Each structure stands twice: as C-alpha cells, then as structure tokens.
XYZ file of C-alpha atoms in Angstrom:
259
model
C 92.969 75.597 113.508
C 91.827 77.484 110.421
C 94.001 77.106 107.340
C 93.717 77.110 103.544
C 93.558 73.553 102.195
C 94.840 74.635 98.796
C 98.070 76.446 99.705
C 98.483 75.521 103.375
C 98.485 79.081 104.703
C 97.491 79.130 108.368
C 95.336 81.853 109.838
C 98.165 82.942 112.137
C 100.393 83.404 109.060
C 97.713 85.429 107.305
C 97.181 87.667 110.354
C 100.919 88.259 110.677
C 101.728 88.908 107.005
C 98.401 90.344 105.856
C 98.888 88.457 102.583
C 96.943 85.692 100.863
C 98.850 82.586 99.784
C 96.436 81.812 96.938
C 93.054 82.862 95.573
C 91.215 80.418 97.872
C 92.535 82.165 100.997
C 90.044 84.947 100.266
C 87.246 82.419 100.832
C 88.775 80.876 103.952
C 89.916 83.757 106.157
C 87.874 86.577 107.659
C 89.000 90.062 106.650
C 87.557 93.522 106.192
C 85.838 93.635 102.806
C 86.345 96.746 100.637
C 83.414 99.137 100.837
C 81.284 99.666 97.768
C 82.287 102.922 96.111
C 79.541 105.544 96.071
C 79.082 108.288 93.502
C 80.103 111.747 94.723
C 77.069 114.085 94.805
C 77.141 116.871 92.236
C 77.021 119.622 94.869
C 80.240 118.383 96.517
C 81.961 118.081 93.162
C 80.936 121.662 92.399
C 82.551 122.942 95.608
C 85.859 121.316 94.674
C 85.604 122.487 91.066
C 85.032 126.109 92.088
C 87.920 125.975 94.547
C 90.337 124.681 91.906
C 89.205 127.330 89.399
C 89.655 130.130 91.923
C 93.058 128.873 93.078
C 94.517 127.581 89.827
C 97.717 129.558 90.363
C 98.195 127.956 93.788
C 97.858 124.330 92.645
C 100.384 122.515 90.487
C 100.108 118.911 89.293
C 103.389 117.028 89.720
C 102.452 113.507 88.639
C 99.639 111.103 87.852
C 100.179 107.446 88.720
C 98.179 104.287 88.020
C 99.002 100.893 89.511
C 97.211 97.660 88.545
C 98.156 94.348 90.177
C 97.388 90.781 89.132
C 98.139 87.248 90.330
C 98.220 84.282 87.963
C 95.200 82.001 87.881
C 95.466 78.588 89.616
C 98.879 79.334 91.111
C 100.409 80.090 94.481
C 100.796 83.809 95.169
C 104.230 85.479 95.582
C 104.026 84.895 99.352
C 105.126 81.378 98.341
C 106.295 81.640 94.743
C 106.937 84.803 92.648
C 106.695 82.786 89.388
C 108.899 85.277 87.547
C 109.484 83.188 84.421
C 105.855 82.097 84.097
C 104.655 85.688 84.440
C 107.215 86.866 81.910
C 106.147 84.196 79.411
C 102.494 85.226 79.740
C 103.410 88.828 78.955
C 105.461 87.765 75.934
C 102.734 85.431 74.622
C 100.209 88.275 74.606
C 102.494 90.888 73.080
C 103.295 92.654 76.347
C 107.004 91.807 76.300
C 108.121 95.285 75.129
C 106.533 96.792 78.250
C 108.446 94.591 80.707
C 110.732 96.625 82.962
C 114.347 95.360 82.625
C 115.572 93.287 85.559
C 118.146 95.828 86.752
C 115.431 98.490 86.803
C 113.154 96.249 88.882
C 115.891 95.447 91.379
C 116.484 99.164 91.917
C 112.904 100.403 91.670
C 113.229 102.421 94.880
C 116.287 104.294 93.661
C 115.024 107.431 91.970
C 118.153 108.022 89.880
C 117.977 104.566 88.300
C 114.233 104.138 87.822
C 113.084 106.514 85.108
C 110.442 104.415 83.363
C 107.054 106.034 82.823
C 105.238 102.849 81.883
C 105.778 99.110 82.281
C 105.312 95.807 84.100
C 107.097 94.747 87.277
C 107.218 91.067 88.242
C 107.111 89.047 91.444
C 106.981 91.607 94.226
C 103.762 91.625 96.275
C 101.797 90.284 93.299
C 102.911 88.292 90.262
C 102.460 91.227 87.876
C 102.185 94.949 88.544
C 101.572 97.564 85.883
C 102.936 101.005 86.713
C 102.069 104.101 84.718
C 103.553 107.416 85.837
C 103.098 110.697 83.991
C 104.489 114.094 84.885
C 102.393 116.650 83.005
C 101.651 120.301 83.614
C 98.210 121.022 85.014
C 97.176 122.977 81.930
C 98.454 120.576 79.294
C 98.037 116.817 79.424
C 98.258 115.541 75.824
C 97.864 111.833 75.069
C 98.839 110.609 71.612
C 96.765 108.190 69.534
C 99.516 105.578 69.954
C 99.353 105.907 73.737
C 95.572 105.522 73.697
C 95.748 102.342 71.585
C 98.526 100.952 73.759
C 96.527 101.642 76.883
C 93.407 99.948 75.496
C 95.300 96.785 74.491
C 96.989 96.504 77.885
C 93.759 97.063 79.807
C 92.044 94.386 77.729
C 94.850 92.000 78.626
C 94.653 92.847 82.331
C 90.885 92.382 82.436
C 90.790 88.956 80.766
C 89.598 87.009 83.791
C 90.883 83.656 82.510
C 94.505 84.757 83.082
C 94.160 85.893 86.665
C 93.136 84.946 90.182
C 89.490 85.968 90.201
C 86.387 85.317 92.293
C 82.958 86.482 91.051
C 81.937 87.730 94.488
C 85.172 89.683 95.083
C 86.700 90.467 91.696
C 90.436 90.195 90.983
C 92.258 88.800 94.012
C 95.494 90.535 94.938
C 97.844 89.343 97.658
C 96.699 92.173 99.917
C 92.980 92.070 100.892
C 92.657 95.855 100.613
C 93.312 95.639 96.852
C 90.482 93.236 96.038
C 88.175 94.226 93.197
C 89.746 95.875 90.185
C 93.210 95.635 91.709
C 93.762 99.236 90.704
C 94.979 102.290 92.567
C 95.226 105.773 91.085
C 97.070 108.624 92.736
C 97.851 112.255 92.025
C 100.705 114.266 93.493
C 99.882 117.956 93.847
C 101.864 120.954 94.954
C 99.680 123.248 97.093
C 100.570 126.710 98.363
C 100.444 126.728 102.151
C 97.996 129.661 102.106
C 95.244 127.518 100.570
C 96.218 124.054 101.829
C 93.870 124.101 104.846
C 90.841 125.002 102.713
C 91.802 122.348 100.156
C 92.119 119.675 102.856
C 88.749 120.685 104.303
C 87.078 120.062 100.944
C 88.848 116.737 100.430
C 87.722 115.654 103.895
C 84.109 115.765 102.681
C 85.032 113.276 99.924
C 86.694 110.621 102.102
C 83.490 108.582 102.395
C 83.583 108.105 98.613
C 86.886 106.245 98.624
C 89.197 109.220 98.101
C 92.232 109.258 100.397
C 94.595 112.180 100.852
C 97.597 113.089 102.961
C 100.815 115.093 102.808
C 103.354 113.070 100.865
C 105.686 111.329 103.316
C 108.505 111.788 100.808
C 108.070 115.546 100.459
C 105.752 117.301 102.955
C 106.571 121.015 103.038
C 109.352 122.285 100.846
C 110.565 125.732 99.896
C 110.305 126.934 96.307
C 111.808 130.385 96.000
C 110.311 132.452 98.789
C 107.136 130.387 98.966
C 106.466 127.361 101.132
C 104.343 124.679 99.486
C 102.818 121.398 100.596
C 103.106 118.245 98.495
C 99.821 116.337 98.739
C 99.059 112.810 97.579
C 95.443 112.078 96.618
C 94.547 108.471 95.826
C 91.705 106.004 95.517
C 91.373 102.259 94.968
C 89.002 100.557 92.549
C 87.185 103.809 91.765
C 84.302 103.840 89.316
C 85.100 105.310 85.898
C 82.490 108.039 86.326
C 84.126 108.962 89.631
C 87.515 109.457 88.030
C 86.061 111.402 85.118
C 84.544 113.881 87.556
C 87.756 114.278 89.500
C 90.075 114.417 86.490
C 87.870 116.957 84.738
C 88.261 119.329 87.667
C 92.045 119.017 87.573
C 92.243 119.397 83.807
C 93.110 115.732 83.271
C 90.062 114.598 81.308
C 91.056 111.844 78.899
C 93.811 110.451 81.132
C 91.764 107.769 82.878
C-alpha cells in the first residue's frame, strides 16, 4: 500500500479527494504534472490583436481576477488542518493583517450580496491562504494608482518568500490541488461578447489552448439579454502563466500594467 509517511495520507484517499495532505505527498503519489508553458508565437498574437481592434464595440471587459494560493511550510495541509490562527498570525507578523477578509465575509464568500471585497486574503479553505484580487474596470480605462502598485509589490514579495510556504525545487509552490503546482496562481478575465462575433472569437482562442489559455462560457452567466442584443459571457483563464505571456494578452485587451 502506498502512503505518505509524513502525513499518513493513503493513495486511495488521494485518488478520491484529489488533494495532498502535505508537501511530501507531491513526492510520493503519481499525478499528472503541469505542462511547461510555451510562449505564444507572434503571428497568433497578431490575429487576436487585430480581431479585438476590429470588434472593440462588440467586446466588453467585466472583470479581471487573480488568485494566488499558498500552504504553510512544514505543516499539514487543510485536508487535515486549516491552521486558521497560525495563518492569520503569519499575515499579521508581515504587515498583511489589513488585507485579511473579515470572518463573516469568508463564511459567506459565495453570496454575492455579502461579498463585495476587491482585494484580500481568505484562510483555510482548500489551501491555508488564498489571495483574491478582483477588479471591474471598463475595457478602455484601467487606471492603477501608485498606492495600489506599491501594495501589490509588497504582497507579491511576501507570497514569493519560499521560506514561508510549502515548496519543492522541482515543482515550485505546492498547493493542495496538483493542478495548481508551480506559481500557485490563476488569472481569469470575464468578457461580454456579442453573439454575432462569439464564434470567430472562440475559433481564435482555440488556437491558443496549447499555450495554457483556457476559455469557456461562464457557467454563472452564459447568454443573457442586454436591451435587444444577446451577448455571451466568456471566462478566459490560465494557470502559472509566464509574465511575458500575460503582458501580450493584457496589451491586446487594453489591460497593460495590470499584471
């Protein structure tokens, strides 16, 4: 029987839950390793860029979301212990306390009317700590203040200090879910697309799937009527993307500077 000697997780438990019990599980169990992200060729980027320029009036950006997850170093993962207080203390010790989502907000994070935070840390769900950043700009105007830039830099430095977190040199930051290994980061964009151009837009995105970009109609929205027009709400996302990759994509959508 295969099991992790450090946390006791058995292979049958891992197969059933799909979650690691500790950082060492990633070295014990067999799982599908994340593919190495490739750079999108310039000619494919140009096709998407031209399409967006030509159809600017048919595409509307609804939101930009970034999620970064971390598990505490040398500790059991939330599958066994959420370590709420220990995670909270780490945030406070490094000046991240003001960005902690209040408990009542965390308990109701799926209730849209209650959760209205644009930025902050959640504790003890799938991973010990999860940073959520959600912005709702217009496609033509995405200003970021100097304060926001400095705040973002300080938080990213904190999240990428390897000594705090479950980390393996050969895999990167180890999240509870194997599909999040690496940077532990997922970015997503919610777009509103006129139905007249949605097929052409999907066809272009299909050519980018091999580069780690995922897309699908939003399960929460799909088609909806706005006035007399029918539009499709599309979610585009990617995990652990290279910075140059995001710069290319964000530039096309008028979001340069937001990564």
